[in-house]
Coordinates of C-alpha atoms and ligand atoms in Angstrom, one line a residue:
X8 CA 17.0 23.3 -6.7
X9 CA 15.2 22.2 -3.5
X10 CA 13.8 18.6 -4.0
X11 CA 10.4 20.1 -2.7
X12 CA 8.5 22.0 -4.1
X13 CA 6.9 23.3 -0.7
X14 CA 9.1 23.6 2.6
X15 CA 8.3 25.1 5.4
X16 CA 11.1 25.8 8.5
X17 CA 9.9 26.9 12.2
X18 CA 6.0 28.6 10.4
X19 CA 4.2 30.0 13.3
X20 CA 1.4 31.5 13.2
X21 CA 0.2 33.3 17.0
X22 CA -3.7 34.2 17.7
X23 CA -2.8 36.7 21.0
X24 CA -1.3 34.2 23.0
X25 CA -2.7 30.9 21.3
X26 CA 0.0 29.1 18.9
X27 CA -2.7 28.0 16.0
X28 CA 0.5 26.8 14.2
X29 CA 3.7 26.0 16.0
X30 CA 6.8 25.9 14.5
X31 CA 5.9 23.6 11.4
X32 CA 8.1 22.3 9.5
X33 CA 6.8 21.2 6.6
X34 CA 8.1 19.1 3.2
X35 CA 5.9 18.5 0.0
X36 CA 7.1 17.4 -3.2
X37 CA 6.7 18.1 -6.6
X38 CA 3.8 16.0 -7.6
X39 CA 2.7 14.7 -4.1
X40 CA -0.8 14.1 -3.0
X41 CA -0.4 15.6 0.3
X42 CA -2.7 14.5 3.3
X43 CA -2.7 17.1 5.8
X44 CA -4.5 15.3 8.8
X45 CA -5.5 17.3 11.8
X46 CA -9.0 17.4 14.3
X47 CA -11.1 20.1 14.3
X48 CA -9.0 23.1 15.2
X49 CA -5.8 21.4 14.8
X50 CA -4.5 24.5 12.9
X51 CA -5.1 22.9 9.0
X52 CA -7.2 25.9 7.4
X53 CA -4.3 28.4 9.3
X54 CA -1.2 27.0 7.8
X55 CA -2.9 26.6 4.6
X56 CA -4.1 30.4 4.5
X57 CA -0.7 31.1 5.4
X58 CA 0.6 29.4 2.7
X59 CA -1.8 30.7 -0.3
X60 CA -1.2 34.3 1.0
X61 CA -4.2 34.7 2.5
X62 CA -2.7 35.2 6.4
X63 CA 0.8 36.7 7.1
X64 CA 2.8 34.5 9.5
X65 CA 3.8 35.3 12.9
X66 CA 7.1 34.0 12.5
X67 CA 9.1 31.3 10.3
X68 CA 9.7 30.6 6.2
X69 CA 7.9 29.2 3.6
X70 CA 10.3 28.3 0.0
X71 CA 7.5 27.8 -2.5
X72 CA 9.4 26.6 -6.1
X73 CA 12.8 27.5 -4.7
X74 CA 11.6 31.4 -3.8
X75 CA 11.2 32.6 -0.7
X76 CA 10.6 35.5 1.8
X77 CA 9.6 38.8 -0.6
X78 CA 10.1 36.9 -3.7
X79 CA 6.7 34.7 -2.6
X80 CA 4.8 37.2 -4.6
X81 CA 6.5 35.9 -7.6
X82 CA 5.2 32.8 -7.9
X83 CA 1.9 32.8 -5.6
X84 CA -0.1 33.2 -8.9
X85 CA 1.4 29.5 -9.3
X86 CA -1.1 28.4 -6.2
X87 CA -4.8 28.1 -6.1
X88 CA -6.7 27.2 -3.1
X89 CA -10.2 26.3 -2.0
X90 CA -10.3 26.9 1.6
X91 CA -13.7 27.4 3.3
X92 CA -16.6 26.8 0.6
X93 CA -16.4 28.0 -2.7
X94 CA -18.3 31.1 -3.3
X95 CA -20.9 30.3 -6.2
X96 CA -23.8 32.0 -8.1
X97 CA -26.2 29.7 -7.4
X98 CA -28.6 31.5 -10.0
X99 CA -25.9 30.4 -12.4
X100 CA -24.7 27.9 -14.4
X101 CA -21.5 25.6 -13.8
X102 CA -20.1 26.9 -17.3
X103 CA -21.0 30.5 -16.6
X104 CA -19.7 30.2 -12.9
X105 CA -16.4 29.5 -14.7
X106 CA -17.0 32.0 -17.2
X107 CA -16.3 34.5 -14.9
X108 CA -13.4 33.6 -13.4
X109 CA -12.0 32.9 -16.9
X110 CA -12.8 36.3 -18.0
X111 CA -11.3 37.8 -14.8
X112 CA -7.7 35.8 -16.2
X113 CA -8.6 37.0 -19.9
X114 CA -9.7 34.1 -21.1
X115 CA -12.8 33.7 -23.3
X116 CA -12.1 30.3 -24.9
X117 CA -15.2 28.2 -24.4
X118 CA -12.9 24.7 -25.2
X119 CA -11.0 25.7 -21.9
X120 CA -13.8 26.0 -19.9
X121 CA -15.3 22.3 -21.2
X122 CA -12.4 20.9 -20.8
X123 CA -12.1 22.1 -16.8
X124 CA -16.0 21.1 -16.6
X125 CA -14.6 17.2 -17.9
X126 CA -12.0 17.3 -15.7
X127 CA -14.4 17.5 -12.2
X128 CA -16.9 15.8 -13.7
X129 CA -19.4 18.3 -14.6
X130 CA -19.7 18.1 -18.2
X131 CA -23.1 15.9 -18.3
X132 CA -24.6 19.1 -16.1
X133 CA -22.7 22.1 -16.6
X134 CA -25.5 24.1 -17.8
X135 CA -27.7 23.5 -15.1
X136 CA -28.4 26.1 -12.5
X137 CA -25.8 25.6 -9.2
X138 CA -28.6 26.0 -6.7
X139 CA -29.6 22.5 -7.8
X140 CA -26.2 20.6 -7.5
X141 CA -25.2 18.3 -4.5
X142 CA -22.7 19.0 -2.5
X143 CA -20.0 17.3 -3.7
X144 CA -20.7 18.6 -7.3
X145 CA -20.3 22.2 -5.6
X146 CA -17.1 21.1 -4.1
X147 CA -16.2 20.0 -7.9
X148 CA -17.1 23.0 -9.3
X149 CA -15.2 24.3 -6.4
X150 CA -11.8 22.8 -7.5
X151 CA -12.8 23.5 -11.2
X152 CA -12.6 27.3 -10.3
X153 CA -9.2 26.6 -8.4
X154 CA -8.0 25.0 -11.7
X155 CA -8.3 28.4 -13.9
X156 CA -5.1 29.9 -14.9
X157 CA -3.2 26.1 -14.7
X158 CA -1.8 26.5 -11.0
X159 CA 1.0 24.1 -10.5
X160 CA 0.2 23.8 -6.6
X161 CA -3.0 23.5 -5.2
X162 CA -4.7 23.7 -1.5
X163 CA -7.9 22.0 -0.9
X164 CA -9.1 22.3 3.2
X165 CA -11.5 19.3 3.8
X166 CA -13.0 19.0 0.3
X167 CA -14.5 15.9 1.4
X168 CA -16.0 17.0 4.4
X169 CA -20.0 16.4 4.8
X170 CA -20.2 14.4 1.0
X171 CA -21.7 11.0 1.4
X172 CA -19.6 7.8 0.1
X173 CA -20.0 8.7 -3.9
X174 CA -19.4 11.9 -3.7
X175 CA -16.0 11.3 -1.5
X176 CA -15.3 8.7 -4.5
X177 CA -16.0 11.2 -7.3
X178 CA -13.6 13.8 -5.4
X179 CA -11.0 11.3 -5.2
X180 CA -11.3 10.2 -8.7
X181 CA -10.8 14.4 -9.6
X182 CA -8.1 14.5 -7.7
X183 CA -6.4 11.5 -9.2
X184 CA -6.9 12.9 -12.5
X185 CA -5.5 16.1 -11.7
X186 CA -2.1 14.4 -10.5
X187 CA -1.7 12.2 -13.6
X188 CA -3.4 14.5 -16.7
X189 CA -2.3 17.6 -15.3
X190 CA 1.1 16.9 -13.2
X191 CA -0.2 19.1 -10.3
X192 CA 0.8 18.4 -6.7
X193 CA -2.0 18.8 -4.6
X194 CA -2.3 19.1 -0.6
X195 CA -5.3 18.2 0.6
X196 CA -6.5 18.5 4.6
X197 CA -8.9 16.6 6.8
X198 CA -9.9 15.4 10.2
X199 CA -10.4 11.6 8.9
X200 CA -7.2 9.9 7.7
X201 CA -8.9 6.9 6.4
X202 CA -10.5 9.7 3.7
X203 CA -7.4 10.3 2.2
X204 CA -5.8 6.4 2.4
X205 CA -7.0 5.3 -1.1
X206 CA -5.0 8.9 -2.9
X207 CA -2.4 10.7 -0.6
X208 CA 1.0 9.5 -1.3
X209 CA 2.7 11.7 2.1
X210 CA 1.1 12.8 4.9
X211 CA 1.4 15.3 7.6
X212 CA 0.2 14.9 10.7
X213 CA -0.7 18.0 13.0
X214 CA -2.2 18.1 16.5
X215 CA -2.8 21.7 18.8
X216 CA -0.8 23.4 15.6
X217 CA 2.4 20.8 16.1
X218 CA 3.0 18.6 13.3
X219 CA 3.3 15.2 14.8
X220 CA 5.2 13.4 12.1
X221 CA 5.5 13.4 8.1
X222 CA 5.4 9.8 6.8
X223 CA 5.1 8.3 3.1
X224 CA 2.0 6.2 2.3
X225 CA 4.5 2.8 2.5
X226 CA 6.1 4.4 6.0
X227 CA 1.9 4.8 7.1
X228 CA 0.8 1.2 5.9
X229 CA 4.1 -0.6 7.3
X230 CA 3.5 1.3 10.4
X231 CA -0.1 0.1 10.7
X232 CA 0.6 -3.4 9.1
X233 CA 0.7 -6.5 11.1
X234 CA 4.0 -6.9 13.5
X235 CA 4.9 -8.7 16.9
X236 CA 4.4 -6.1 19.7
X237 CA 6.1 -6.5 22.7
X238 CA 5.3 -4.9 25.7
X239 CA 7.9 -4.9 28.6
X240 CA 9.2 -2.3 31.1
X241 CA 12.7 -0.6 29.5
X242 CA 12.3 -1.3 25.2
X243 CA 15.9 -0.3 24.7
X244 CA 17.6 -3.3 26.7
X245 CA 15.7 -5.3 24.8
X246 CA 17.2 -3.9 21.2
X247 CA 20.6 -5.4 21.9
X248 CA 19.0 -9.0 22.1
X249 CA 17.0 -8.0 18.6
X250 CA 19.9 -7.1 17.0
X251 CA 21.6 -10.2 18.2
X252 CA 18.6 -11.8 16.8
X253 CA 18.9 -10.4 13.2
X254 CA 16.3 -8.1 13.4
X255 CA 16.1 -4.6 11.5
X256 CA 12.9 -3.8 10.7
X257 CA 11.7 -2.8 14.3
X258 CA 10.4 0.3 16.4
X259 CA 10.4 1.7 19.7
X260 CA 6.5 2.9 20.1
X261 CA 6.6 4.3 23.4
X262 CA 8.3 3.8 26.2
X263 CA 6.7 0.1 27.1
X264 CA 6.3 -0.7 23.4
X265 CA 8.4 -2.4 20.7
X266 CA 7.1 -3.1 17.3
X267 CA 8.4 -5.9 15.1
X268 CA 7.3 -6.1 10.9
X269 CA 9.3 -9.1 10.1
X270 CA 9.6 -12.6 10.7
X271 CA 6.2 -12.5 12.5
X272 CA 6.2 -16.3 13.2
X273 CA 9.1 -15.7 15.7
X274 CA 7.0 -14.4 18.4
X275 CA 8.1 -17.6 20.6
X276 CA 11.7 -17.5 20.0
X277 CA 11.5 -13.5 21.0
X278 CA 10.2 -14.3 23.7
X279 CA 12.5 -16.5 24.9
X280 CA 15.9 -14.6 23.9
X281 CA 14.6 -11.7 26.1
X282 CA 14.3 -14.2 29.0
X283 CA 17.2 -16.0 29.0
X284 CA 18.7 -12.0 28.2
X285 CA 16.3 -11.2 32.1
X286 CA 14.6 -9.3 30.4
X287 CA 11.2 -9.5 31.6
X288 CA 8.2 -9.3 29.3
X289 CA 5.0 -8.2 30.2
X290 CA 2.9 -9.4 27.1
X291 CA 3.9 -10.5 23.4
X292 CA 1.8 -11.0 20.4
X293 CA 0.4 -10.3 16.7
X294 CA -1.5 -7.2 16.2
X295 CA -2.1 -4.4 13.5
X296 CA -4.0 -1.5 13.6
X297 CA -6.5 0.5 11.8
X298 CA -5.2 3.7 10.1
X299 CA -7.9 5.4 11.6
X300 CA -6.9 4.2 14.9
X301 CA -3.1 5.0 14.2
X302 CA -4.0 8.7 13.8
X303 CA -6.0 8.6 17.0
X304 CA -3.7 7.1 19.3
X305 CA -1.0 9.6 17.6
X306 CA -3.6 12.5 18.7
X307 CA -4.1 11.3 22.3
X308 CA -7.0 9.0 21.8
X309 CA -10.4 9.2 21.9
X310 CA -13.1 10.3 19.4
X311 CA -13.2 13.1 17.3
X312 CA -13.9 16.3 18.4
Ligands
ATP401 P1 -11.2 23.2 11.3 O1 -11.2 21.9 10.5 O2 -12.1 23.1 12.5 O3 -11.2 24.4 10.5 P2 -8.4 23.5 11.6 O4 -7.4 22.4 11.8 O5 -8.5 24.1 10.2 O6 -9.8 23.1 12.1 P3 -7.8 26.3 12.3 O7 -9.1 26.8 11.7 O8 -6.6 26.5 11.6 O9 -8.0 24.7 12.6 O10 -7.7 26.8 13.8 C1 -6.7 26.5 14.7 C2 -6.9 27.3 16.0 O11 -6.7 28.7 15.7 C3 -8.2 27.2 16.6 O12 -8.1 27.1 18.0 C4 -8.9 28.4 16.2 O13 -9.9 28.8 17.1 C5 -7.8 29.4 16.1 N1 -8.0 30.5 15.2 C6 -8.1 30.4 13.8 N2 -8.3 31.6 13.2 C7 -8.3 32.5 14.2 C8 -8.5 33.9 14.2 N3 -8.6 34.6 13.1 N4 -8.4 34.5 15.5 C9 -8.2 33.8 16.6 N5 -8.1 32.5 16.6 C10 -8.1 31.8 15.5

């Protein structure tokens, strides 16, 4: 079997002659928290649509638990998504609001419902009316209706969008919980990547419906960690004189950039093996970045749209 539990090879999906998703190739696995990082418009909400069933591709695959193709319809009763907001009664209570769902699975067992209510936090005010909750408690409730029937996947699009610092906190905690009690893996999209830092363990990064790059939390915190970055006109004459120099753990940026995440206090002695190689260096030094800025320079820059 496929060491992920979600793949995706070449998923496009085509608005007339706009590509809202381009070719994605995507790889999530079993018991991930999966950031899916994009701006507004990047595509997030269409791959993710495409994925629970809700939109038909234009072209490409998707293997979801090793089935793929036709066979999706076997095991799309294994996904639950909450993508735009959740539709509530606000007249309602939390519990009954789940009551309904439950019944629509055959389930009538008021234990099961409590125990969803716990789960996202609700229990203290699960018989109060929905009209009066906060956002983030709708977004909870949200998720708790996702959660009926025990899927094993599930999709959240910006859950955290518009909730103020606790509420972002109380969704991460859910979501936490929900990897660890209930073994679920759990893809999650936004437009901040900072958001998702403290929880996703992988993240994918998509921009005008390309995905950028795929990067573990380790790959994303080395990659934004503090390293000697050198700045010179051709970064691949200078990777001979590295090597020469012992040096493994380093990156070519960009075409002027070279990024080193070892043996930072070497800076000097760098600096001077690339000279005496003529290799002329435009400027050397010790910086890190913000993960927040890491996404945006990734993006193209600038603030979000
Ligand atoms: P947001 O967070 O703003 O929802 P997103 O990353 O989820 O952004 P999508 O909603 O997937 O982005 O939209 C990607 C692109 O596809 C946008 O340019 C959008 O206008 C376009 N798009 C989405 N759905 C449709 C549709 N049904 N018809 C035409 N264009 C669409």
């Amino acid at each position: 079997m496929s060491e992920y539990l979600l793949s995706t090879r070449g998923l496009t999906k085509q608005f007339g002659h706009h590509k809202a998703v381009n070719h994605v190739d995507i790889h999530v696995k079993r018991g991930a928290i999966y950031g899916f990082i994009g701006r507004n418009g990047a595509g997030k909400t269409t791959f993710l649509r495409m994925i629970s069933g809700l939109a038909k591709p234009t072209s490409g695959e998707i293997e979801l638990f090793g089935y793929r193709n036709e066979e999706l319809k076997q095991v799309r009763s294994r996904i639950s998504c909450l993508i735009e907001a959740p539709g509530l009664y606000g007249n309602m209570s939390a519990y009954d609001n789940l009551a309904i769902k439950c019944q629509l699975f055959g389930m009538k067992n008021r234990t099961y419902i409590d125990n969803i209510l716990q789960t996202v936090g609700l229990s203290d005010v699960g018989r109060k009316k929905v009209k009066h909750f906060s956002l983030g408690m709708k977004q909870r409730l949200g998720i708790g209706l996702a959660l009926v029937g025990e899927p094993d996947l599930l999709l959240l699009d910006e859950p955290i969008n518009g909730l103020d610092p606790q509420g972002i906190a109380e969704m991460r905690d859910t979501i936490l919980k929900l990897r660890d009690e209930q073994n679920m893996t759990i893809i999650i999209s936004s437009h901040i990547l900072e958001e998702l830092s403290k929880i996703a363990t992988h993240y994918g990064i998509i921009h005008n419906g390309n995905l950028l790059q795929e990067l573990t939390r380790e790959e994303l915190l080395e990659r934004c960690s503090e390293r000697i970055q050198i700045i010179l006109e051709k970064p691949e004459q200078a990777l001979p004189v590295l090597d020469r120099m012992g040096f493994t753990k380093y990156q070519v940026i960009d075409q002027n950039t070279i990024h080193i995440y070892e043996r930072l206090n070497e800076s000097a002695a760098v600096n001077m093996e690339l000279a005496k190689a003529g290799i002329c260096v435009r400027e050397i030094g010790i910086t890190s970045e913000e993960l927040e800025q890491y996404f945006l320079n990734l993006t193209g820059g600038g603030s979000h749209a």
